[in-house]
Amino acid sequence: MNTDETAKALGLLPEELQKIRDTLGREPNFTELSAYSAMWSEHCSYKNSIVWLKTLPKDGERMLAKAGEENAGLVDLGDGLGCVFKIESHNHPSAIEPYQGAATGVGGINRDIFTMGARPVAQLNSLRFGDLSQERNRQLLRGVVRGIGDYGNAFGVPVVGGEVYFDECYNINPLVNAMSVGLVARDKTMSASAHGADNPVYIVGSRTGKDGIHGASFASKDLTEDSADDLPSVQVGDPFQEKLLLEASLEAIATGALIGMQDMGAAGIICSTSEMSAKGGAGMEIHLDLVPTRQEGMHAWEILLSESQERMLLVCERGHEKEIEAVFDRWDLQCVNIGTVTDTQLLRFHMHGELVAELPAESLVLGGGAPVYHREYAEPAYREAIRNFDPQTIPVPRDLQAVMDHLAGHPNLCSKRWVYEQYDHMVGTTHMTAVQQAAAAVVDVRGTEKALVLSVDCNPRYTYADPYTGAAIAVAEAARNVVCAGGDPVAITNCLNFGNPYNPGVYWQFVEAIRGMGDACRAFNTPVTGGNVSFYNQSSFEGPVFPTPVIGMLGVMDDKRQFTTLAFRQAGDFIYLIGRSSGDISGSQYLYSFHGRKDSGAPPFSLADECALHAVLREMRGRVCLESLQDVSDGGLFTALLECALPGRLGFEVVADLDVRRDAYWFGEAQGRVILSIDPLEEELLLKYLQRSALPWCKLGVVTTCEIRIDGQNHQSVAHYAGLYENSLGDAMWQDD
């Protein structure tokens, strides 16, 4: 194969090959082409997305490391503490090998946290699968959940929250997004930078094997019938090794002898060496034959691009080699000096004394020489049907019982107990919502009065119907969840899952979602700290998945006494609804699955009303004693009431607003609404705040002992709904294959 054919086979465009030639001033060899192929893949370079990502807000008073500056976002918590957090995808590997794909996704995102000096304290995930009636989708779900559980449980960090969503658009291409959150002393953080000529470069952790080679390139193309042939691109994880690496890395950082450290994730050694060198304005001389390997006879390009897990690249100050080596020796981990930092800004890779690649570090990386593209986009044709949707063509059911049963047992709305019972959510004992459920996960910050409040959100029905509004709703719902639990939203990370960016319709979805996300983040003053773009989530025979921009929201609770659960506390408490109800059933699970109509728009949403709602809730905090607080979202008002009632096996008696279409009132998903319960003795104080607000509100009803009465009619027992809500997913998973 000549150079042009080799470059094409590696996924490089003709203009990219020419740029490489111009940069090097010569013909690249195979190892060098392989390096550029990995580093200029969408997964590493964001070449098709960075022009729009730069429009997102990234400044904020709490920001200690802005988007793109480090491996993850770093936010000031006060009291000398920082919070490091990030979400990333592992979609394609999970579609091919769900167990290892999900497990290594968890391992990789945790390394991004502790490579900055933070100890991971919480994990969340956002999972998307296809129709559960298909055996393959059940197998994928089993494998992914087992992979997350086995790796996370062994690593020893609790899974405190997440979401699981099902739709046939994910039949071929599931989405597996993992989020990790860590705590660090502000003066103990570590940067992913290399500088200082002659400082030694170490590879630490596991040996390097052939797993994961060209994994970044694999993640930057569509799934096809031949994707199973890419199985070697899926990494293999070892959580026990990762636990050792965590402790050794934090101990090494504490010595003060390290210059910089970076996880070897996507693209392996070439990624870590190029990004650390480019950031520090340095170069490196690396001897690949010194890298400890699992197999004999590995080629230089294989060592360079391997994505074997549980590895780090670190640079220490010359003269402190023995100190760093002793740390990793105590933890029984490989720690091998494979080269030195130079002041040349060149990466020079040697194999058995032969120079096999020489590359300018800056030319490889995002923000340096990596290509940047402005892709064409156009509104897709399906939007015409959405604009023409008429809700009046949908009949209002005479009896709502069938709808209630359908929603209570729907996989998107029912309890995900079958999933979370496979996770250790109590390890570390900081998870405050493990027993008392809340709208968001709450994690204790030991030794302070503070807690972290965490949420992941995205409704892909909304973002498919209207990407701008849907993405704004994802931010708003994540923020609303944080506020309902008692926290203040401070920043987000995102995982942007879309189809092929060369498809103008897909790219239009991406652009609109970025616009909506940006506007919402500016409204809530929640800067974007970074995250992940995952394009090519589509198959050659089923097309792209729904646009799925997942939002990971970080909130801070400055006083743990502000913690508010979602569960009704006692019969006789009053139930109030705050927010604007609507007669519009667009975008609802009720319309989508009960009526089978998939051509409606996003539900009603007002960013101004949402901000006003959050302001009212914060104003009442600490002044009005709320027994429970829950947001109204997927499944509508009925589902929210059910989620509040079931933990304590209490019921509710409520009445609809007669001016609103009845099915829309109970099952519509108009945004910017919450329900709360309150002791009757507190009602007068609550009304003072509500009457000052410009938002609509009403007294919805009362908490009962066990009965459920809606609009004066009895609707089964709490036990009936508990059976549907708590068992439906497990029943679906264990049906006969």
XYZ file of C-alpha atoms in Angstrom:
737
model
C 0.000 0.000 0.000
C 1.278 3.473 -0.819
C 0.986 6.391 1.570
C -2.324 7.628 0.125
C -3.939 4.196 0.398
C -2.578 3.678 3.901
C -3.906 7.052 5.062
C -7.335 6.273 3.611
C -7.395 2.876 5.309
C -6.597 4.609 8.606
C -9.520 7.018 8.173
C -7.535 10.125 7.237
C -9.027 12.453 4.635
C -6.944 13.454 1.594
C -6.654 17.022 2.852
C -5.527 15.704 6.242
C -2.771 13.647 4.634
C -1.598 16.735 2.791
C -1.587 18.702 6.047
C 0.586 15.993 7.608
C 3.012 16.175 4.692
C 3.171 19.951 4.998
C 3.737 19.744 8.757
C 6.517 17.173 8.537
C 8.006 18.424 5.283
C 8.257 14.816 4.104
C 6.305 11.592 3.628
C 5.033 10.155 6.939
C 5.730 6.526 7.751
C 3.088 4.044 8.932
C 3.695 4.683 12.636
C 3.354 8.427 12.144
C 0.190 8.031 10.058
C -1.256 5.810 12.772
C -0.514 8.484 15.369
C -2.252 11.202 13.348
C -5.168 8.875 12.577
C -5.820 8.387 16.291
C -5.163 11.953 17.413
C -7.155 13.510 14.561
C -10.117 11.196 15.033
C -13.298 12.923 16.174
C -12.976 11.143 19.506
C -9.667 12.899 20.292
C -9.676 16.086 18.235
C -13.357 17.164 18.207
C -12.604 18.369 14.692
C -16.284 18.417 13.669
C -17.619 19.889 16.906
C -15.110 22.291 18.442
C -16.352 25.358 16.520
C -19.724 25.000 18.268
C -18.408 23.801 21.616
C -16.511 27.076 21.905
C -19.833 28.948 21.981
C -20.820 27.339 25.293
C -20.331 29.418 28.469
C -17.281 28.377 30.467
C -16.706 31.250 32.896
C -18.030 31.295 36.435
C -17.047 32.524 39.874
C -16.466 28.966 41.128
C -14.403 27.754 38.173
C -10.842 26.687 39.020
C -10.196 24.902 35.708
C -12.233 25.813 32.647
C -13.314 23.545 29.826
C -10.325 22.186 27.932
C -7.721 23.242 30.489
C -7.474 19.894 32.279
C -8.766 16.321 32.029
C -11.952 17.269 33.879
C -13.752 20.284 35.302
C -12.586 21.718 38.622
C -15.022 23.746 40.723
C -14.450 25.612 43.990
C -16.563 24.293 46.877
C -15.184 26.701 49.460
C -13.403 25.697 52.666
C -10.274 24.952 50.636
C -11.951 22.146 48.682
C -12.467 21.576 44.991
C -14.724 19.198 43.102
C -13.500 17.436 39.953
C -16.173 15.924 37.718
C -16.734 14.726 34.169
C -18.956 12.514 32.030
C -17.846 10.490 28.999
C -19.239 7.891 26.612
C -18.223 4.313 25.878
C -20.931 3.592 23.334
C -19.318 1.670 20.486
C -17.282 -0.665 22.724
C -20.448 -1.431 24.722
C -22.361 -2.268 21.548
C -19.740 -4.864 20.604
C -18.727 -6.195 24.031
C -21.135 -4.772 26.638
C -19.422 -6.058 29.773
C -15.898 -4.808 29.053
C -17.173 -1.777 27.139
C -19.091 -0.529 30.164
C -16.480 -1.611 32.721
C -13.625 0.202 30.983
C -15.831 3.269 30.553
C -16.185 3.387 34.339
C -12.447 2.844 34.804
C -11.495 5.534 32.308
C -13.714 8.253 33.726
C -12.482 7.562 37.264
C -8.860 7.881 36.108
C -9.695 11.293 34.655
C -10.703 12.299 38.177
C -7.826 10.949 40.245
C -5.172 11.929 37.706
C -6.002 15.496 38.808
C -5.337 14.603 42.429
C -8.975 14.097 43.441
C -10.359 11.041 45.182
C -13.510 9.776 43.414
C -16.482 9.794 45.796
C -19.455 9.188 43.499
C -20.388 7.732 40.135
C -23.489 8.232 37.996
C -24.462 6.845 34.626
C -26.866 7.503 31.775
C -27.819 4.420 29.761
C -29.879 4.016 26.573
C -31.044 0.715 25.099
C -33.442 -0.511 22.441
C -36.751 -2.372 22.661
C -36.642 -4.767 25.631
C -38.791 -7.301 23.801
C -35.694 -8.089 21.704
C -33.305 -10.637 23.192
C -30.201 -8.745 22.040
C -31.216 -5.587 23.911
C -31.775 -7.539 27.109
C -28.345 -9.104 26.683
C -26.784 -5.688 26.149
C -28.473 -4.314 29.270
C -27.385 -7.298 31.370
C -23.805 -7.010 30.140
C -23.548 -3.249 30.619
C -25.078 -3.257 34.096
C -22.868 -6.163 35.176
C -19.798 -4.405 33.758
C -20.593 -1.158 35.600
C -21.417 -3.016 38.798
C -18.443 -5.371 38.828
C -15.918 -2.640 38.052
C -17.413 0.047 40.287
C -18.068 -2.286 43.205
C -14.516 -3.653 43.137
C -13.034 -0.178 42.708
C -14.983 0.987 45.747
C -16.843 4.110 44.624
C -20.645 4.208 45.019
C -23.048 4.634 42.113
C -25.358 7.307 43.529
C -27.670 8.071 40.616
C -28.409 7.820 36.946
C -31.032 7.116 34.337
C -32.000 4.230 32.065
C -34.068 4.865 28.938
C -35.440 2.571 26.249
C -36.364 3.276 22.645
C -36.120 1.311 19.436
C -33.757 3.951 17.971
C -31.063 2.458 20.267
C -31.595 -1.140 19.069
C -28.217 -1.382 17.374
C -26.304 1.399 19.062
C -26.809 1.621 22.855
C -25.456 4.618 24.740
C -23.330 4.113 27.841
C -22.339 7.398 29.507
C -20.403 7.314 32.787
C -19.871 10.216 35.181
C -17.424 10.424 38.063
C -17.114 13.016 40.815
C -14.144 13.537 43.131
C -12.953 15.787 45.946
C -9.551 17.417 46.260
C -7.837 20.038 48.394
C -7.460 23.149 46.234
C -3.692 23.240 46.785
C -3.203 19.526 45.999
C -4.381 19.402 42.380
C -2.243 17.934 39.590
C -1.996 19.197 36.013
C -1.643 17.133 32.823
C 1.459 19.028 31.717
C 5.079 18.250 30.915
C 7.975 20.689 31.122
C 11.560 20.910 32.277
C 14.265 19.483 30.013
C 15.714 16.131 31.190
C 12.881 15.484 33.637
C 12.123 11.742 33.507
C 8.931 10.353 31.928
C 7.364 7.264 33.510
C 4.683 4.822 32.500
C 2.985 3.354 35.569
C 0.294 0.746 36.186
C -0.588 -2.188 33.978
C 1.443 -3.676 31.170
C 0.638 -2.647 27.607
C -1.176 -5.128 25.373
C -2.882 -5.215 22.009
C -6.355 -4.446 23.362
C -7.887 -1.148 22.325
C -5.540 -0.420 19.415
C -7.232 2.162 17.162
C -10.038 2.379 19.730
C -10.349 6.143 19.207
C -10.716 5.592 15.470
C -13.264 2.808 16.084
C -15.350 5.255 18.139
C -15.245 7.722 15.237
C -17.141 5.731 12.628
C -20.579 4.205 12.149
C -21.455 0.738 13.430
C -21.790 -1.759 10.584
C -22.334 -5.490 10.136
C -18.550 -5.831 10.268
C -18.107 -3.948 13.546
C -17.673 -7.203 15.442
C -14.339 -7.482 13.630
C -13.234 -4.452 15.670
C -13.459 -6.404 18.936
C -9.689 -5.922 19.578
C -10.494 -2.185 19.750
C -12.430 -2.877 22.969
C -10.216 -2.569 26.046
C -10.109 -5.011 28.952
C -10.350 -3.630 32.469
C -9.060 -4.681 35.889
C -10.742 -2.768 38.745
C -8.416 -4.150 41.421
C -5.422 -2.826 39.494
C -7.210 0.513 39.174
C -7.731 0.665 42.936
C -3.995 0.192 43.459
C -3.266 2.801 40.810
C -5.613 5.263 42.529
C -3.890 4.969 45.893
C -0.390 5.010 44.416
C -1.142 8.035 42.218
C -2.540 10.084 45.101
C 0.437 9.130 47.248
C 2.842 10.102 44.452
C 1.127 13.470 44.049
C 1.445 14.048 47.803
C 5.244 13.774 47.565
C 5.344 17.054 45.631
C 7.828 15.509 43.198
C 5.494 15.270 40.205
C 5.431 17.813 37.375
C 2.379 16.341 35.651
C 0.256 13.249 35.193
C -2.258 12.055 32.619
C -4.426 9.004 32.177
C -3.748 6.826 29.139
C -7.241 6.599 27.736
C -8.144 7.046 24.089
C -5.101 6.701 21.781
C -2.842 5.563 24.617
C 0.784 6.702 24.771
C 0.579 8.953 21.723
C -2.279 10.884 23.316
C -0.656 11.321 26.725
C 2.763 12.288 25.389
C 1.417 14.746 22.812
C -1.144 16.454 25.045
C 1.170 16.799 28.037
C 4.016 18.072 25.850
C 1.852 20.523 23.912
C 0.374 21.907 27.109
C 3.798 22.469 28.656
C 5.434 23.730 25.452
C 7.846 20.809 25.583
C 8.839 17.669 23.711
C 9.783 14.126 24.702
C 12.260 11.401 23.818
C 10.439 8.100 24.358
C 11.871 4.573 24.062
C 8.952 2.303 23.258
C 10.993 -0.874 23.754
C 11.198 0.024 27.475
C 7.387 -0.065 27.846
C 6.370 -3.229 29.762
C 4.192 -5.329 27.414
C 1.866 -8.293 27.762
C 2.810 -9.886 24.473
C 6.202 -10.423 22.935
C 7.064 -8.865 19.599
C 4.681 -5.925 19.709
C 5.341 -3.374 16.973
C 6.147 0.231 17.777
C 2.806 1.483 16.440
C 0.946 -1.090 18.538
C 2.680 0.042 21.725
C 2.122 3.670 20.796
C -1.631 3.315 20.151
C -2.635 0.583 22.603
C -5.477 1.593 24.908
C -4.742 -0.990 27.584
C -6.374 0.148 30.783
C -5.117 1.160 34.230
C -2.053 3.073 32.964
C -0.752 6.579 33.586
C 1.996 8.720 32.115
C 3.755 10.926 34.629
C 6.651 13.351 34.689
C 8.637 13.890 37.878
C 11.388 16.283 38.829
C 14.852 15.020 38.015
C 16.535 13.797 41.180
C 13.290 12.443 42.692
C 13.175 9.232 40.648
C 13.798 6.908 43.589
C 11.095 8.590 45.642
C 8.442 8.079 42.951
C 9.591 4.557 42.114
C 9.355 3.608 45.792
C 5.717 4.720 45.952
C 4.643 2.499 43.079
C 6.815 -0.355 44.304
C 4.943 -0.279 47.631
C 1.702 -0.735 45.681
C 3.227 -3.512 43.548
C 2.758 -1.572 40.308
C 4.952 -1.221 37.242
C 6.849 2.098 37.239
C 9.253 2.362 34.334
C 11.257 5.334 33.109
C 10.657 5.291 29.339
C 12.134 8.649 28.383
C 12.760 12.289 29.167
C 11.231 15.693 28.596
C 13.011 17.905 26.055
C 12.797 21.557 25.078
C 12.441 20.726 21.347
C 8.608 20.587 21.206
C 9.117 17.374 19.209
C 7.974 13.887 20.108
C 10.678 11.383 19.146
C 9.808 7.706 19.538
C 12.540 5.061 19.437
C 12.357 1.263 19.177
C 15.502 -0.768 19.866
C 17.678 2.222 19.053
C 15.835 3.124 15.838
C 13.894 6.390 15.476
C 10.435 5.202 14.370
C 8.493 8.494 14.558
C 9.259 12.185 14.930
C 6.283 14.490 15.306
C 5.679 18.061 16.510
C 3.571 17.649 19.648
C 1.463 20.705 18.893
C 0.510 19.352 15.457
C -1.344 16.416 16.955
C -3.661 18.028 19.477
C -6.947 19.866 19.778
C -6.229 23.587 19.872
C -2.974 23.016 18.004
C -2.571 21.474 14.566
C -5.586 19.176 14.672
C -8.010 20.035 11.846
C -11.149 22.066 12.507
C -14.179 21.753 10.239
C -17.351 23.769 9.676
C -19.844 21.129 8.555
C -22.967 21.819 6.561
C -26.283 21.521 8.349
C -29.946 21.688 7.374
C -33.216 21.056 9.176
C -34.236 17.422 8.557
C -37.433 16.563 6.679
C -39.119 14.862 9.656
C -39.575 18.240 11.323
C -42.387 19.111 8.908
C -44.663 16.432 10.387
C -43.863 17.679 13.892
C -44.854 21.225 12.989
C -48.151 19.912 11.605
C -49.035 17.795 14.642
C -52.529 18.540 15.989
C -53.174 17.333 19.567
C -56.913 17.642 18.968
C -56.725 14.496 16.842
C -55.832 12.514 19.979
C -58.930 11.353 21.891
C -59.091 11.837 25.652
C -59.576 8.404 27.267
C -62.826 8.066 29.165
C -61.190 5.898 31.806
C -57.713 6.936 32.905
C -56.985 3.643 34.687
C -55.466 1.964 31.637
C -53.163 4.952 31.114
C -52.056 4.927 34.757
C -51.253 1.222 34.643
C -49.374 1.687 31.371
C -47.229 4.512 32.712
C -46.588 2.966 36.141
C -45.113 -0.130 34.494
C -43.403 1.454 31.502
C -39.629 0.726 31.410
C -38.835 4.443 31.018
C -40.856 5.435 34.089
C -40.869 2.473 36.449
C -38.332 1.795 39.183
C -34.843 0.893 37.979
C -34.339 -1.291 41.032
C -33.278 -4.239 38.868
C -30.365 -2.069 37.717
C -29.266 -0.244 40.852
C -29.442 -3.286 43.125
C -26.442 -4.598 41.174
C -24.426 -1.535 42.194
C -22.857 -0.899 45.583
C -24.357 2.477 46.423
C -23.354 2.462 50.095
C -19.583 1.953 49.900
C -17.902 4.920 51.570
C -21.145 5.684 53.456
C -21.377 9.243 52.109
C -24.446 8.657 49.936
C -27.227 10.541 51.729
C -29.975 9.493 49.274
C -29.348 5.742 49.436
C -32.201 5.301 51.907
C -34.113 8.588 51.677
C -34.895 9.222 48.025
C -34.622 12.712 46.576
C -34.925 14.405 43.201
C -31.119 14.292 42.880
C -28.295 12.326 44.480
C -26.826 13.933 47.599
C -23.289 13.065 48.732
C -21.871 14.125 52.083
C -18.648 16.150 52.065
C -17.081 14.783 55.220
C -15.748 17.241 57.764
C -17.869 20.120 56.476
C -21.484 21.248 56.534
C -21.607 20.820 52.760
C -22.934 18.168 50.422
C -22.674 17.606 46.685
C -25.963 17.415 44.783
C -25.725 15.504 41.491
C -28.024 14.773 38.592
C -27.840 13.401 35.041
C -30.652 14.238 32.642
C -31.758 14.124 29.029
C -35.065 13.206 27.436
C -34.273 12.153 23.839
C -37.928 12.353 22.800
C -37.716 16.083 23.388
C -34.362 16.560 21.666
C -35.492 14.605 18.609
C -38.647 16.690 18.325
C -36.877 20.006 18.950
C -33.119 19.833 19.667
C -32.892 23.440 20.887
C -35.759 23.157 23.367
C -34.910 19.584 24.314
C -31.331 20.435 25.241
C -32.466 23.490 27.207
C -34.960 21.281 29.060
C -32.185 18.786 29.875
C -30.205 21.557 31.590
C -33.329 22.942 33.275
C -34.471 19.560 34.590
C -31.021 18.736 35.951
C -30.958 22.128 37.701
C -34.534 21.650 38.950
C -33.590 18.272 40.430
C -30.666 19.849 42.279
C -32.823 22.666 43.656
C -35.563 20.256 44.767
C -33.028 18.220 46.751
C -31.794 21.369 48.518
C -28.772 22.399 46.472
C -27.755 25.233 44.176
C -26.684 24.362 40.610
C -23.103 25.526 39.939
C -21.758 23.842 36.773
C -22.365 21.122 34.214
C -20.462 18.517 32.247
C -22.006 17.069 29.105
C -21.906 13.943 26.957
C -23.185 14.775 23.480
C -24.384 11.637 21.687
C -25.310 12.134 18.034
C -25.173 10.389 14.675
C -22.803 10.991 11.770
C -21.693 14.668 11.605
C -21.405 14.468 7.807
C -25.202 14.061 7.681
C -26.573 17.663 7.447
C -29.712 16.707 9.376
C -27.721 15.167 12.221
C -25.379 18.140 12.334
C -28.383 20.489 12.478
C -29.556 18.567 15.554
C -26.118 19.025 17.098
C -25.947 22.762 16.391
C -29.452 23.387 17.726
C -28.763 21.342 20.861
C -25.595 23.346 21.548
C -27.557 26.579 21.172
C -30.271 25.415 23.567
C -27.782 24.110 26.094
C -25.776 27.323 25.985
C -28.796 29.562 26.513
C -30.010 27.465 29.439
C -26.573 27.354 31.070
C -26.297 31.127 30.819
C -29.749 31.503 32.397
C -28.847 29.266 35.360
C -25.252 30.534 35.607
C -23.936 26.977 35.243
C -20.797 27.071 33.067
C -19.838 24.029 31.003
C -16.684 22.476 32.443
C -16.110 20.007 29.605
C -17.256 16.538 28.748
C -17.375 14.418 25.632
C -18.713 14.495 22.070
C -19.741 11.105 20.730
C -20.627 11.211 17.034
C -21.294 8.252 14.727
C -23.923 6.727 17.006
C -25.773 5.054 14.188
C -25.800 1.886 12.159
C -25.598 1.526 8.413
C -29.035 -0.102 8.352
C -31.067 1.646 11.087
C -29.781 5.216 10.914
C -28.851 7.570 13.771
C -30.016 7.382 17.362
C -32.109 10.224 18.733
C -29.904 13.228 19.532
C -29.010 12.639 23.184
C -27.115 15.511 24.854
C -26.795 14.180 28.409
C -26.285 16.797 31.119
C -24.347 16.014 34.286
C -25.179 18.729 36.820
C -23.114 19.562 39.888
C -24.864 21.358 42.711
C -23.652 22.427 46.123
C -25.611 22.271 49.360
C -23.876 24.613 51.777
C -25.897 23.354 54.747
C -26.859 19.669 54.892
C -29.943 20.603 56.897
C -31.399 21.885 53.605
C -31.657 18.297 52.326
C -35.215 17.625 51.124
C -36.539 14.214 50.078
C -39.258 13.442 47.546
C -41.236 11.007 49.708
C -44.548 11.944 51.304
C -44.136 11.812 55.078
C -47.582 11.465 56.638
C -51.257 11.247 55.842
C -53.055 14.554 56.170
C -50.253 16.675 54.698
C -51.346 19.083 51.978
C -50.063 18.699 48.411
C -49.320 21.797 46.336
C -48.411 22.183 42.674
C -46.229 25.117 41.612
C -45.800 25.936 37.945
C -47.808 26.326 34.781
C -49.876 23.308 33.683
C -50.844 23.029 30.050
C -53.389 21.303 27.846
C -50.574 20.254 25.532
C -49.634 16.557 25.517
C -46.730 17.002 23.072
C -43.549 15.069 23.766
C -45.104 13.044 26.586
C -44.480 9.366 27.247
C -48.263 9.058 27.360
C -48.652 10.294 23.783
C -45.563 8.467 22.547
C -46.238 4.977 23.875
C -49.914 4.804 24.895
C -51.210 6.430 21.690
C -48.203 5.498 19.558
C -47.788 9.043 18.195
C -44.140 9.922 17.646
C -44.567 13.066 15.580
C -45.270 15.710 18.221
C -43.058 18.550 19.393
C -41.320 19.110 22.718
C -43.515 19.854 25.751
C -44.274 23.441 26.821
C -41.213 25.114 28.305
C -40.320 28.626 29.421
C -36.776 29.364 30.529
C -37.980 32.496 32.344
C -40.632 30.541 34.266
C -38.084 27.862 35.121
C -35.703 30.431 36.602
C -38.573 32.010 38.538
C -39.528 28.605 39.950
C -35.993 27.953 41.163
C -35.884 31.403 42.766
C -39.111 30.735 44.717
C -37.864 27.370 45.959
C -34.564 28.854 47.104
C -36.362 31.714 48.827
C -38.493 29.264 50.830
C -35.501 27.090 51.741
C -34.829 27.187 55.470
C -37.926 29.321 56.065
C -40.766 26.957 55.183
C -40.611 23.397 56.460
C -41.413 21.264 53.417
C -42.085 17.590 54.043
C -41.271 16.620 50.441
C -40.352 18.225 47.128
C -40.305 16.590 43.696
C -40.103 17.892 40.146
C -42.676 17.011 37.494
C -40.992 15.584 34.423
C -41.187 12.366 32.399
C -44.601 10.751 32.877
C -46.239 13.960 34.047
C -48.013 14.835 37.250
C -49.413 11.358 37.919
C -45.974 9.745 37.760
C -44.483 12.423 40.040
C -47.230 11.834 42.612
C -46.663 8.095 42.416
C -42.932 8.524 43.002
C -43.688 10.546 46.128
C -46.272 8.099 47.446
C -44.603 4.724 46.976
C -41.539 5.017 49.282
C -43.757 5.290 52.369
C -46.671 3.331 50.865
C -48.896 6.379 51.268
C -51.627 7.499 48.891
C -53.024 10.774 47.635
C -56.352 12.412 46.876
C -56.050 15.084 44.180
C -58.269 17.051 41.795
C -57.434 18.416 38.339
C -57.869 21.951 37.073
C -61.102 21.740 35.063
C -59.832 24.375 32.627
C -57.070 22.041 31.415
C -57.554 19.014 29.183
C -57.819 16.121 31.638
C -55.237 13.714 30.173
C -52.813 16.591 29.630
C -53.177 17.686 33.245
C -52.252 14.281 34.655
C -49.940 12.899 31.965
C -48.683 15.918 30.011
C -45.087 16.928 30.599
C -45.189 20.729 30.700
C -41.910 21.821 32.277
C -41.137 24.140 35.176
C -43.387 22.400 37.715
C -42.887 20.841 41.152
C -45.118 19.214 43.732
C -44.558 19.596 47.443
C -46.188 18.319 50.586
C -46.463 20.308 53.788
C -47.839 19.959 57.295
C -51.129 21.903 57.533
C -49.605 23.955 60.341
C -47.042 25.337 57.855
C -49.583 26.192 55.149
C -50.029 29.855 56.088
C -46.299 30.495 55.827
C -46.094 28.675 52.493
C -48.915 30.788 51.070
C -47.056 34.002 51.888
C -44.262 32.978 49.539
C -46.536 31.584 46.849
C -48.717 34.670 46.772
C -45.651 36.854 46.234
C -44.635 34.749 43.268
C -45.754 35.487 39.715
C -45.968 31.748 39.028
C -49.254 29.821 38.941
C -49.829 27.485 41.876
C -52.673 25.506 43.369
C -53.562 23.284 46.289
C -53.658 19.928 44.547
C -54.933 17.709 47.345
C -53.899 15.764 50.395
C -51.710 12.797 51.325
C -53.783 9.748 52.344
C -53.024 6.536 54.204
C -53.141 4.145 51.255
C -55.884 5.025 48.776
C -55.399 6.840 45.479
C -58.282 9.071 44.444
C -58.082 11.257 41.355
C -60.902 13.637 40.469
C -63.137 11.931 43.001
C -62.609 8.423 41.632
C -60.764 5.552 43.294
C -57.889 4.271 41.167
C -56.615 0.966 42.508
C -54.496 0.640 45.640
C -50.987 1.793 46.432
C -49.988 -1.887 46.513
C -51.264 -2.316 42.933
C -49.105 0.515 41.635
C -46.145 -0.584 43.758
C -46.237 -3.960 42.048
C -46.245 -2.400 38.592
C -43.698 0.297 39.362
C -41.181 -1.817 41.242
C -41.307 -5.107 39.336
C -41.922 -4.299 35.664
C -38.298 -3.896 34.614
C -37.155 -7.033 36.411
C -40.045 -9.015 34.903
C -39.089 -7.784 31.429
C -35.451 -8.723 31.952
C -36.141 -12.250 33.082
C -38.757 -13.159 30.509
C -38.009 -16.257 28.479
C -35.434 -15.537 25.810
